[in-house]
């Protein structure tokens, strides 16, 4: 599903953000990525959705080597991944419904299919009653639900999340985690960078710890471990 082989990523300014990572994440896994600020977590995750390509080594997602993707092939590649960000990245001028539908419109799904599927995922995240609202009329937790709905609307095999609960209060964070667990229980691989120690220690999953651009620990059912 997700494979990295001897991956290095050096930014143009000379910073080596990923310094020799090899990892294998299988279909259906739930993986937390933890580690101190500046450790390379975001870069590790950006390599997965081809926001970045490695300076050397290989990143293979669903059998596709991201370095070999042509520019015109990237949109098609991204469709098979759902991505969720800390700051939601919703389109402010579109309603909840439209934000989610948009992800299906760009791949030219049938209007009937879109309508059915959008309502289905908004129901899954508990927002069916707010489909006509705009992002600025929603709480942070609700906005993150919309962003999760958008990430799964095209039925990706993997959902990648970079600090999805970073802007949310603890209670809302637990609700959002419940949704990720539901998505994972339906067979979708989930990879999540997080600083949320309580969640990692309570909802036990595989924990990959990154420090200095390297994987320093990789434990199934592990704890947050890292002390600040
Ligand atoms: P984390 O997500 O663990 O905080 P990042 O992957 O964001 O780590 O950053 C790892 C290192 O790479 C940091 O030193 C950061 O400043 C640097 N870095 C991240 N993105 C860029 C970029 N686009 N250009 C240059 N340096 C970057
Ligand atoms: P986070 O802590 O949420 O991982 P960061 O503060 O590391 O976020 O990075 C925010 C954005 O700025 C990212 O897109 C990252 O690639 C970019 N960035 C981080 N560090 C640098 C840097 N030293 N130079 C240029 N861009 C950077």
PDB file of C-alpha atoms and ligand atoms in Angstrom:
ATOM      1  CA  UNK A   1       0.000   0.000   0.000  1.00  0.00           C
ATOM      2  CA  UNK A   2       2.601   2.569   1.147  1.00  0.00           C
ATOM      3  CA  UNK A   3       6.256   1.713   0.742  1.00  0.00           C
ATOM      4  CA  UNK A   4       9.312   3.842   1.213  1.00  0.00           C
ATOM      5  CA  UNK A   5      12.766   2.579   0.344  1.00  0.00           C
ATOM      6  CA  UNK A   6      15.814   4.458   1.595  1.00  0.00           C
ATOM      7  CA  UNK A   7      14.081   7.805   1.216  1.00  0.00           C
ATOM      8  CA  UNK A   8      15.939  11.097   1.617  1.00  0.00           C
ATOM      9  CA  UNK A   9      14.443  14.539   1.233  1.00  0.00           C
ATOM     10  CA  UNK A  10      16.666  17.567   1.142  1.00  0.00           C
ATOM     11  CA  UNK A  11      14.956  20.935   0.640  1.00  0.00           C
ATOM     12  CA  UNK A  12      16.519  23.559  -1.633  1.00  0.00           C
ATOM     13  CA  UNK A  13      17.715  25.469   1.458  1.00  0.00           C
ATOM     14  CA  UNK A  14      19.850  22.472   2.403  1.00  0.00           C
ATOM     15  CA  UNK A  15      17.670  21.117   5.243  1.00  0.00           C
ATOM     16  CA  UNK A  16      17.533  17.317   5.204  1.00  0.00           C
ATOM     17  CA  UNK A  17      13.983  16.756   6.471  1.00  0.00           C
ATOM     18  CA  UNK A  18      13.892  12.999   5.819  1.00  0.00           C
ATOM     19  CA  UNK A  19      17.180  11.234   6.302  1.00  0.00           C
ATOM     20  CA  UNK A  20      16.940   7.621   5.174  1.00  0.00           C
ATOM     21  CA  UNK A  21      13.483   6.209   5.820  1.00  0.00           C
ATOM     22  CA  UNK A  22      12.313   2.754   4.796  1.00  0.00           C
ATOM     23  CA  UNK A  23       8.825   1.705   5.817  1.00  0.00           C
ATOM     24  CA  UNK A  24       5.975  -0.516   4.748  1.00  0.00           C
ATOM     25  CA  UNK A  25       2.348   0.264   5.600  1.00  0.00           C
ATOM     26  CA  UNK A  26      -0.219  -2.341   4.631  1.00  0.00           C
ATOM     27  CA  UNK A  27      -3.820  -2.005   3.460  1.00  0.00           C
ATOM     28  CA  UNK A  28      -6.163  -1.481   6.390  1.00  0.00           C
ATOM     29  CA  UNK A  29      -3.551  -0.323   8.892  1.00  0.00           C
ATOM     30  CA  UNK A  30      -4.011   2.653  11.209  1.00  0.00           C
ATOM     31  CA  UNK A  31      -0.719   4.420  11.809  1.00  0.00           C
ATOM     32  CA  UNK A  32       0.144   7.401  13.979  1.00  0.00           C
ATOM     33  CA  UNK A  33       3.220   9.435  13.092  1.00  0.00           C
ATOM     34  CA  UNK A  34       4.649  11.182  16.153  1.00  0.00           C
ATOM     35  CA  UNK A  35       7.788  13.079  17.063  1.00  0.00           C
ATOM     36  CA  UNK A  36       8.991  16.534  18.071  1.00  0.00           C
ATOM     37  CA  UNK A  37       8.372  19.669  16.017  1.00  0.00           C
ATOM     38  CA  UNK A  38      10.713  19.860  13.056  1.00  0.00           C
ATOM     39  CA  UNK A  39      11.320  16.087  13.145  1.00  0.00           C
ATOM     40  CA  UNK A  40      10.176  15.609   9.552  1.00  0.00           C
ATOM     41  CA  UNK A  41       6.627  14.323  10.086  1.00  0.00           C
ATOM     42  CA  UNK A  42       4.974  16.703   7.626  1.00  0.00           C
ATOM     43  CA  UNK A  43       7.608  16.004   5.008  1.00  0.00           C
ATOM     44  CA  UNK A  44       7.194  12.243   5.521  1.00  0.00           C
ATOM     45  CA  UNK A  45       3.461  12.695   4.961  1.00  0.00           C
ATOM     46  CA  UNK A  46       3.853  15.067   2.007  1.00  0.00           C
ATOM     47  CA  UNK A  47       5.978  12.420   0.307  1.00  0.00           C
ATOM     48  CA  UNK A  48       2.992  10.062   0.550  1.00  0.00           C
ATOM     49  CA  UNK A  49       0.558  12.314  -1.294  1.00  0.00           C
ATOM     50  CA  UNK A  50       3.211  13.515  -3.690  1.00  0.00           C
ATOM     51  CA  UNK A  51       3.280  17.057  -2.452  1.00  0.00           C
ATOM     52  CA  UNK A  52       7.015  16.391  -2.363  1.00  0.00           C
ATOM     53  CA  UNK A  53       9.155  13.841  -4.176  1.00  0.00           C
ATOM     54  CA  UNK A  54      12.241  12.269  -2.597  1.00  0.00           C
ATOM     55  CA  UNK A  55      15.716  13.563  -3.383  1.00  0.00           C
ATOM     56  CA  UNK A  56      16.708   9.906  -3.473  1.00  0.00           C
ATOM     57  CA  UNK A  57      15.040   6.598  -2.714  1.00  0.00           C
ATOM     58  CA  UNK A  58      11.561   5.454  -3.703  1.00  0.00           C
ATOM     59  CA  UNK A  59       8.044   6.213  -2.501  1.00  0.00           C
ATOM     60  CA  UNK A  60       5.554   3.673  -3.815  1.00  0.00           C
ATOM     61  CA  UNK A  61       1.848   4.251  -3.208  1.00  0.00           C
ATOM     62  CA  UNK A  62      -0.639   1.649  -4.454  1.00  0.00           C
ATOM     63  CA  UNK A  63       2.136   0.307  -6.674  1.00  0.00           C
ATOM     64  CA  UNK A  64       2.925   3.710  -8.150  1.00  0.00           C
ATOM     65  CA  UNK A  65       6.386   5.228  -7.835  1.00  0.00           C
ATOM     66  CA  UNK A  66       5.615   8.892  -7.086  1.00  0.00           C
ATOM     67  CA  UNK A  67       8.867  10.100  -8.661  1.00  0.00           C
ATOM     68  CA  UNK A  68       7.805   8.607 -11.982  1.00  0.00           C
ATOM     69  CA  UNK A  69       4.389  10.263 -12.101  1.00  0.00           C
ATOM     70  CA  UNK A  70       3.997  12.737 -14.910  1.00  0.00           C
ATOM     71  CA  UNK A  71       2.419  16.068 -14.054  1.00  0.00           C
ATOM     72  CA  UNK A  72      -0.796  15.231 -15.877  1.00  0.00           C
ATOM     73  CA  UNK A  73      -1.051  11.963 -13.930  1.00  0.00           C
ATOM     74  CA  UNK A  74      -0.956  13.628 -10.501  1.00  0.00           C
ATOM     75  CA  UNK A  75      -4.660  14.550 -10.252  1.00  0.00           C
ATOM     76  CA  UNK A  76      -5.628  10.958 -11.030  1.00  0.00           C
ATOM     77  CA  UNK A  77      -3.124   9.690  -8.460  1.00  0.00           C
ATOM     78  CA  UNK A  78      -4.413  12.080  -5.746  1.00  0.00           C
ATOM     79  CA  UNK A  79      -7.976  10.923  -6.221  1.00  0.00           C
ATOM     80  CA  UNK A  80      -7.037   7.598  -4.705  1.00  0.00           C
ATOM     81  CA  UNK A  81      -5.824   9.297  -1.555  1.00  0.00           C
ATOM     82  CA  UNK A  82      -7.799  11.362   0.905  1.00  0.00           C
ATOM     83  CA  UNK A  83      -5.899  14.160   2.597  1.00  0.00           C
ATOM     84  CA  UNK A  84      -6.996  15.977   5.771  1.00  0.00           C
ATOM     85  CA  UNK A  85      -5.199  19.042   7.129  1.00  0.00           C
ATOM     86  CA  UNK A  86      -5.024  20.752  10.505  1.00  0.00           C
ATOM     87  CA  UNK A  87      -6.542  23.933   9.035  1.00  0.00           C
ATOM     88  CA  UNK A  88      -9.301  22.117   7.061  1.00  0.00           C
ATOM     89  CA  UNK A  89      -8.661  23.926   3.756  1.00  0.00           C
ATOM     90  CA  UNK A  90     -12.342  24.223   2.832  1.00  0.00           C
ATOM     91  CA  UNK A  91     -13.472  26.535   0.049  1.00  0.00           C
ATOM     92  CA  UNK A  92     -15.086  29.491   1.898  1.00  0.00           C
ATOM     93  CA  UNK A  93     -17.555  30.438  -0.818  1.00  0.00           C
ATOM     94  CA  UNK A  94     -18.991  26.961  -1.197  1.00  0.00           C
ATOM     95  CA  UNK A  95     -21.535  25.338   1.096  1.00  0.00           C
ATOM     96  CA  UNK A  96     -20.844  22.162   3.027  1.00  0.00           C
ATOM     97  CA  UNK A  97     -22.571  20.154   0.319  1.00  0.00           C
ATOM     98  CA  UNK A  98     -20.689  21.932  -2.471  1.00  0.00           C
ATOM     99  CA  UNK A  99     -17.309  21.542  -0.782  1.00  0.00           C
ATOM    100  CA  UNK A 100     -17.762  17.783  -0.715  1.00  0.00           C
ATOM    101  CA  UNK A 101     -19.452  17.513  -4.112  1.00  0.00           C
ATOM    102  CA  UNK A 102     -16.635  19.488  -5.712  1.00  0.00           C
ATOM    103  CA  UNK A 103     -14.186  16.627  -5.133  1.00  0.00           C
ATOM    104  CA  UNK A 104     -16.475  14.382  -7.192  1.00  0.00           C
ATOM    105  CA  UNK A 105     -17.280  16.967  -9.852  1.00  0.00           C
ATOM    106  CA  UNK A 106     -13.615  17.366 -10.737  1.00  0.00           C
ATOM    107  CA  UNK A 107     -13.460  13.696 -11.614  1.00  0.00           C
ATOM    108  CA  UNK A 108     -16.659  14.044 -13.624  1.00  0.00           C
ATOM    109  CA  UNK A 109     -18.881  11.663 -11.720  1.00  0.00           C
ATOM    110  CA  UNK A 110     -22.559  11.510 -12.720  1.00  0.00           C
ATOM    111  CA  UNK A 111     -24.713  14.147 -10.926  1.00  0.00           C
ATOM    112  CA  UNK A 112     -26.948  11.398  -9.555  1.00  0.00           C
ATOM    113  CA  UNK A 113     -23.983   9.470  -8.162  1.00  0.00           C
ATOM    114  CA  UNK A 114     -22.597  12.672  -6.656  1.00  0.00           C
ATOM    115  CA  UNK A 115     -25.817  13.560  -4.870  1.00  0.00           C
ATOM    116  CA  UNK A 116     -26.198  10.118  -3.359  1.00  0.00           C
ATOM    117  CA  UNK A 117     -22.592   9.750  -2.267  1.00  0.00           C
ATOM    118  CA  UNK A 118     -22.238  13.293  -0.863  1.00  0.00           C
ATOM    119  CA  UNK A 119     -25.289  12.839   1.344  1.00  0.00           C
ATOM    120  CA  UNK A 120     -24.006   9.430   2.393  1.00  0.00           C
ATOM    121  CA  UNK A 121     -20.603  10.742   3.575  1.00  0.00           C
ATOM    122  CA  UNK A 122     -22.115  13.822   5.215  1.00  0.00           C
ATOM    123  CA  UNK A 123     -24.391  11.460   7.088  1.00  0.00           C
ATOM    124  CA  UNK A 124     -21.391   9.359   8.109  1.00  0.00           C
ATOM    125  CA  UNK A 125     -19.696  12.404   9.666  1.00  0.00           C
ATOM    126  CA  UNK A 126     -22.971  13.555  11.275  1.00  0.00           C
ATOM    127  CA  UNK A 127     -23.502  16.719   9.232  1.00  0.00           C
ATOM    128  CA  UNK A 128     -26.439  15.894   7.014  1.00  0.00           C
ATOM    129  CA  UNK A 129     -28.482  18.631   8.676  1.00  0.00           C
ATOM    130  CA  UNK A 130     -25.941  21.352   7.831  1.00  0.00           C
ATOM    131  CA  UNK A 131     -25.435  20.817   4.124  1.00  0.00           C
ATOM    132  CA  UNK A 132     -26.501  24.341   3.181  1.00  0.00           C
ATOM    133  CA  UNK A 133     -24.230  26.128   5.622  1.00  0.00           C
ATOM    134  CA  UNK A 134     -20.943  27.801   4.741  1.00  0.00           C
ATOM    135  CA  UNK A 135     -17.643  26.938   6.428  1.00  0.00           C
ATOM    136  CA  UNK A 136     -17.578  30.176   8.466  1.00  0.00           C
ATOM    137  CA  UNK A 137     -20.935  29.250   9.995  1.00  0.00           C
ATOM    138  CA  UNK A 138     -19.503  26.038  11.426  1.00  0.00           C
ATOM    139  CA  UNK A 139     -17.413  25.217  14.489  1.00  0.00           C
ATOM    140  CA  UNK A 140     -13.865  23.938  14.022  1.00  0.00           C
ATOM    141  CA  UNK A 141     -14.963  20.381  14.681  1.00  0.00           C
ATOM    142  CA  UNK A 142     -17.737  20.652  12.119  1.00  0.00           C
ATOM    143  CA  UNK A 143     -15.362  22.101   9.550  1.00  0.00           C
ATOM    144  CA  UNK A 144     -13.009  19.195  10.138  1.00  0.00           C
ATOM    145  CA  UNK A 145     -15.916  16.794   9.616  1.00  0.00           C
ATOM    146  CA  UNK A 146     -16.602  18.406   6.249  1.00  0.00           C
ATOM    147  CA  UNK A 147     -12.962  18.092   5.343  1.00  0.00           C
ATOM    148  CA  UNK A 148     -13.003  14.408   6.313  1.00  0.00           C
ATOM    149  CA  UNK A 149     -16.189  13.865   4.281  1.00  0.00           C
ATOM    150  CA  UNK A 150     -14.452  15.459   1.308  1.00  0.00           C
ATOM    151  CA  UNK A 151     -11.379  13.272   1.804  1.00  0.00           C
ATOM    152  CA  UNK A 152     -13.376  10.033   1.655  1.00  0.00           C
ATOM    153  CA  UNK A 153     -16.035  10.915  -0.890  1.00  0.00           C
ATOM    154  CA  UNK A 154     -14.138   9.264  -3.744  1.00  0.00           C
ATOM    155  CA  UNK A 155     -13.581   6.109  -1.696  1.00  0.00           C
ATOM    156  CA  UNK A 156      -9.789   6.307  -1.415  1.00  0.00           C
ATOM    157  CA  UNK A 157      -7.768   3.328  -0.243  1.00  0.00           C
ATOM    158  CA  UNK A 158      -5.798   5.548   2.109  1.00  0.00           C
ATOM    159  CA  UNK A 159      -6.526   8.683   4.109  1.00  0.00           C
ATOM    160  CA  UNK A 160      -3.551  10.789   5.137  1.00  0.00           C
ATOM    161  CA  UNK A 161      -4.028  13.337   7.899  1.00  0.00           C
ATOM    162  CA  UNK A 162      -1.550  15.940   9.124  1.00  0.00           C
ATOM    163  CA  UNK A 163      -2.465  16.983  12.682  1.00  0.00           C
ATOM    164  CA  UNK A 164      -6.216  16.768  12.051  1.00  0.00           C
ATOM    165  CA  UNK A 165      -7.057  17.549  15.682  1.00  0.00           C
ATOM    166  CA  UNK A 166      -4.380  20.223  16.093  1.00  0.00           C
ATOM    167  CA  UNK A 167      -6.888  23.093  16.101  1.00  0.00           C
ATOM    168  CA  UNK A 168      -9.642  21.354  18.046  1.00  0.00           C
ATOM    169  CA  UNK A 169     -10.535  21.151  21.717  1.00  0.00           C
ATOM    170  CA  UNK A 170     -10.069  17.774  23.437  1.00  0.00           C
ATOM    171  CA  UNK A 171     -13.720  16.695  23.327  1.00  0.00           C
ATOM    172  CA  UNK A 172     -14.101  17.550  19.646  1.00  0.00           C
ATOM    173  CA  UNK A 173     -10.823  15.760  18.955  1.00  0.00           C
ATOM    174  CA  UNK A 174     -12.242  12.522  20.354  1.00  0.00           C
ATOM    175  CA  UNK A 175     -15.297  12.847  18.095  1.00  0.00           C
ATOM    176  CA  UNK A 176     -13.052  13.342  15.087  1.00  0.00           C
ATOM    177  CA  UNK A 177     -10.953  10.314  16.079  1.00  0.00           C
ATOM    178  CA  UNK A 178     -14.111   8.227  16.236  1.00  0.00           C
ATOM    179  CA  UNK A 179     -14.752   9.118  12.590  1.00  0.00           C
ATOM    180  CA  UNK A 180     -11.237   8.105  11.575  1.00  0.00           C
ATOM    181  CA  UNK A 181     -11.726   4.807  13.410  1.00  0.00           C
ATOM    182  CA  UNK A 182     -14.987   4.251  11.528  1.00  0.00           C
ATOM    183  CA  UNK A 183     -13.287   4.964   8.213  1.00  0.00           C
ATOM    184  CA  UNK A 184     -10.471   2.581   9.114  1.00  0.00           C
ATOM    185  CA  UNK A 185     -12.888  -0.148  10.182  1.00  0.00           C
ATOM    186  CA  UNK A 186     -14.361  -0.028   6.682  1.00  0.00           C
ATOM    187  CA  UNK A 187     -10.946  -1.074   5.346  1.00  0.00           C
ATOM    188  CA  UNK A 188      -9.336   2.275   4.557  1.00  0.00           C
ATOM    189  CA  UNK A 189      -5.715   2.738   5.563  1.00  0.00           C
ATOM    190  CA  UNK A 190      -5.248   5.751   7.860  1.00  0.00           C
ATOM    191  CA  UNK A 191      -1.923   7.540   8.395  1.00  0.00           C
ATOM    192  CA  UNK A 192      -2.071  10.398  10.886  1.00  0.00           C
ATOM    193  CA  UNK A 193       0.621  12.758  12.139  1.00  0.00           C
ATOM    194  CA  UNK A 194      -0.331  13.958  15.600  1.00  0.00           C
ATOM    195  CA  UNK A 195       0.930  15.592  18.786  1.00  0.00           C
ATOM    196  CA  UNK A 196      -2.043  14.314  20.745  1.00  0.00           C
ATOM    197  CA  UNK A 197      -0.534  12.097  23.413  1.00  0.00           C
ATOM    198  CA  UNK A 198      -3.852  11.278  25.125  1.00  0.00           C
ATOM    199  CA  UNK A 199      -5.384   9.979  21.913  1.00  0.00           C
ATOM    200  CA  UNK A 200      -2.339   7.929  20.909  1.00  0.00           C
ATOM    201  CA  UNK A 201      -2.130   6.361  24.365  1.00  0.00           C
ATOM    202  CA  UNK A 202      -5.834   5.565  24.498  1.00  0.00           C
ATOM    203  CA  UNK A 203      -6.708   4.457  20.965  1.00  0.00           C
ATOM    204  CA  UNK A 204      -3.816   2.054  20.507  1.00  0.00           C
ATOM    205  CA  UNK A 205      -2.505   1.675  16.961  1.00  0.00           C
ATOM    206  CA  UNK A 206       0.821   1.368  15.197  1.00  0.00           C
ATOM    207  CA  UNK A 207       3.023   4.283  16.256  1.00  0.00           C
ATOM    208  CA  UNK A 208       5.898   5.440  14.050  1.00  0.00           C
ATOM    209  CA  UNK A 209       8.177   7.914  15.833  1.00  0.00           C
ATOM    210  CA  UNK A 210      10.253  10.242  13.694  1.00  0.00           C
ATOM    211  CA  UNK A 211      13.186  12.259  14.983  1.00  0.00           C
ATOM    212  CA  UNK A 212      15.873  13.987  12.969  1.00  0.00           C
ATOM    213  CA  UNK A 213      14.272  12.754   9.751  1.00  0.00           C
ATOM    214  CA  UNK A 214      14.590   9.101  10.751  1.00  0.00           C
ATOM    215  CA  UNK A 215      12.246   6.471  12.134  1.00  0.00           C
ATOM    216  CA  UNK A 216      13.542   5.941  15.648  1.00  0.00           C
ATOM    217  CA  UNK A 217      10.708   3.682  16.836  1.00  0.00           C
ATOM    218  CA  UNK A 218       7.920   1.679  15.166  1.00  0.00           C
ATOM    219  CA  UNK A 219       5.577  -0.212  17.495  1.00  0.00           C
ATOM    220  CA  UNK A 220       2.234  -1.908  16.842  1.00  0.00           C
ATOM    221  CA  UNK A 221      -0.207  -0.974  19.601  1.00  0.00           C
ATOM    222  CA  UNK A 222       2.430   1.379  20.962  1.00  0.00           C
ATOM    223  CA  UNK A 223       2.195   4.451  23.140  1.00  0.00           C
ATOM    224  CA  UNK A 224       3.142   8.049  22.397  1.00  0.00           C
ATOM    225  CA  UNK A 225       6.401   7.430  24.164  1.00  0.00           C
ATOM    226  CA  UNK A 226       8.118  10.648  23.385  1.00  0.00           C
ATOM    227  CA  UNK A 227       8.703  12.961  26.377  1.00  0.00           C
ATOM    228  CA  UNK A 228       8.794  16.713  25.869  1.00  0.00           C
TER     229      UNK A 228
HETATM  230  P1  LIG B   1       7.448  18.332  11.420  1.00  0.00           P
HETATM  231  O1  LIG B   1       6.217  18.108  10.631  1.00  0.00           O
HETATM  232  O2  LIG B   1       7.881  17.125  12.208  1.00  0.00           O
HETATM  233  O3  LIG B   1       7.389  19.564  12.258  1.00  0.00           O
HETATM  234  P2  LIG B   1       8.642  19.121   8.900  1.00  0.00           P
HETATM  235  O4  LIG B   1       8.662  17.998   7.944  1.00  0.00           O
HETATM  236  O5  LIG B   1       7.630  20.190   8.753  1.00  0.00           O
HETATM  237  O6  LIG B   1       8.653  18.522  10.384  1.00  0.00           O
HETATM  238  O7  LIG B   1      10.072  19.816   8.876  1.00  0.00           O
HETATM  239  C1  LIG B   1      11.308  19.098   8.971  1.00  0.00           C
HETATM  240  C2  LIG B   1      12.446  20.071   8.718  1.00  0.00           C
HETATM  241  O8  LIG B   1      12.382  20.513   7.367  1.00  0.00           O
HETATM  242  C3  LIG B   1      12.358  21.334   9.560  1.00  0.00           C
HETATM  243  O9  LIG B   1      13.699  21.718   9.838  1.00  0.00           O
HETATM  244  C4  LIG B   1      11.691  22.343   8.639  1.00  0.00           C
HETATM  245  O10 LIG B   1      12.039  23.654   8.953  1.00  0.00           O
HETATM  246  C5  LIG B   1      12.212  21.909   7.290  1.00  0.00           C
HETATM  247  N1  LIG B   1      11.261  22.188   6.191  1.00  0.00           N
HETATM  248  C6  LIG B   1       9.995  21.764   6.098  1.00  0.00           C
HETATM  249  N2  LIG B   1       9.420  22.164   4.960  1.00  0.00           N
HETATM  250  C7  LIG B   1      10.376  22.870   4.313  1.00  0.00           C
HETATM  251  C8  LIG B   1      10.408  23.549   3.064  1.00  0.00           C
HETATM  252  N3  LIG B   1       9.353  23.584   2.247  1.00  0.00           N
HETATM  253  N4  LIG B   1      11.566  24.155   2.712  1.00  0.00           N
HETATM  254  C9  LIG B   1      12.623  24.116   3.522  1.00  0.00           C
HETATM  255  N5  LIG B   1      12.668  23.481   4.713  1.00  0.00           N
HETATM  256  C10 LIG B   1      11.551  22.874   5.101  1.00  0.00           C
HETATM  257  P1  LIG B   2       3.597  21.850  11.045  1.00  0.00           P
HETATM  258  O1  LIG B   2       4.264  22.215  12.336  1.00  0.00           O
HETATM  259  O2  LIG B   2       2.119  21.928  11.065  1.00  0.00           O
HETATM  260  O3  LIG B   2       4.137  20.556  10.483  1.00  0.00           O
HETATM  261  P2  LIG B   2       5.368  23.656   9.759  1.00  0.00           P
HETATM  262  O4  LIG B   2       5.408  24.906  10.558  1.00  0.00           O
HETATM  263  O5  LIG B   2       6.487  22.669   9.886  1.00  0.00           O
HETATM  264  O6  LIG B   2       3.970  22.953   9.979  1.00  0.00           O
HETATM  265  O7  LIG B   2       5.267  24.027   8.212  1.00  0.00           O
HETATM  266  C1  LIG B   2       4.239  24.813   7.698  1.00  0.00           C
HETATM  267  C2  LIG B   2       4.512  24.983   6.218  1.00  0.00           C
HETATM  268  O8  LIG B   2       5.716  25.727   5.999  1.00  0.00           O
HETATM  269  C3  LIG B   2       4.683  23.673   5.502  1.00  0.00           C
HETATM  270  O9  LIG B   2       4.092  23.738   4.228  1.00  0.00           O
HETATM  271  C4  LIG B   2       6.177  23.497   5.390  1.00  0.00           C
HETATM  272  O10 LIG B   2       6.541  22.745   4.237  1.00  0.00           O
HETATM  273  C5  LIG B   2       6.658  24.924   5.275  1.00  0.00           C
HETATM  274  N1  LIG B   2       7.958  25.107   5.933  1.00  0.00           N
HETATM  275  C6  LIG B   2       8.299  24.658   7.148  1.00  0.00           C
HETATM  276  N2  LIG B   2       9.554  24.987   7.434  1.00  0.00           N
HETATM  277  C7  LIG B   2      10.021  25.673   6.364  1.00  0.00           C
HETATM  278  C8  LIG B   2      11.266  26.294   6.042  1.00  0.00           C
HETATM  279  N3  LIG B   2      12.300  26.258   6.862  1.00  0.00           N
HETATM  280  N4  LIG B   2      11.366  26.921   4.858  1.00  0.00           N
HETATM  281  C9  LIG B   2      10.340  26.953   4.022  1.00  0.00           C
HETATM  282  N5  LIG B   2       9.131  26.382   4.250  1.00  0.00           N
HETATM  283  C10 LIG B   2       8.978  25.753   5.407  1.00  0.00           C
END
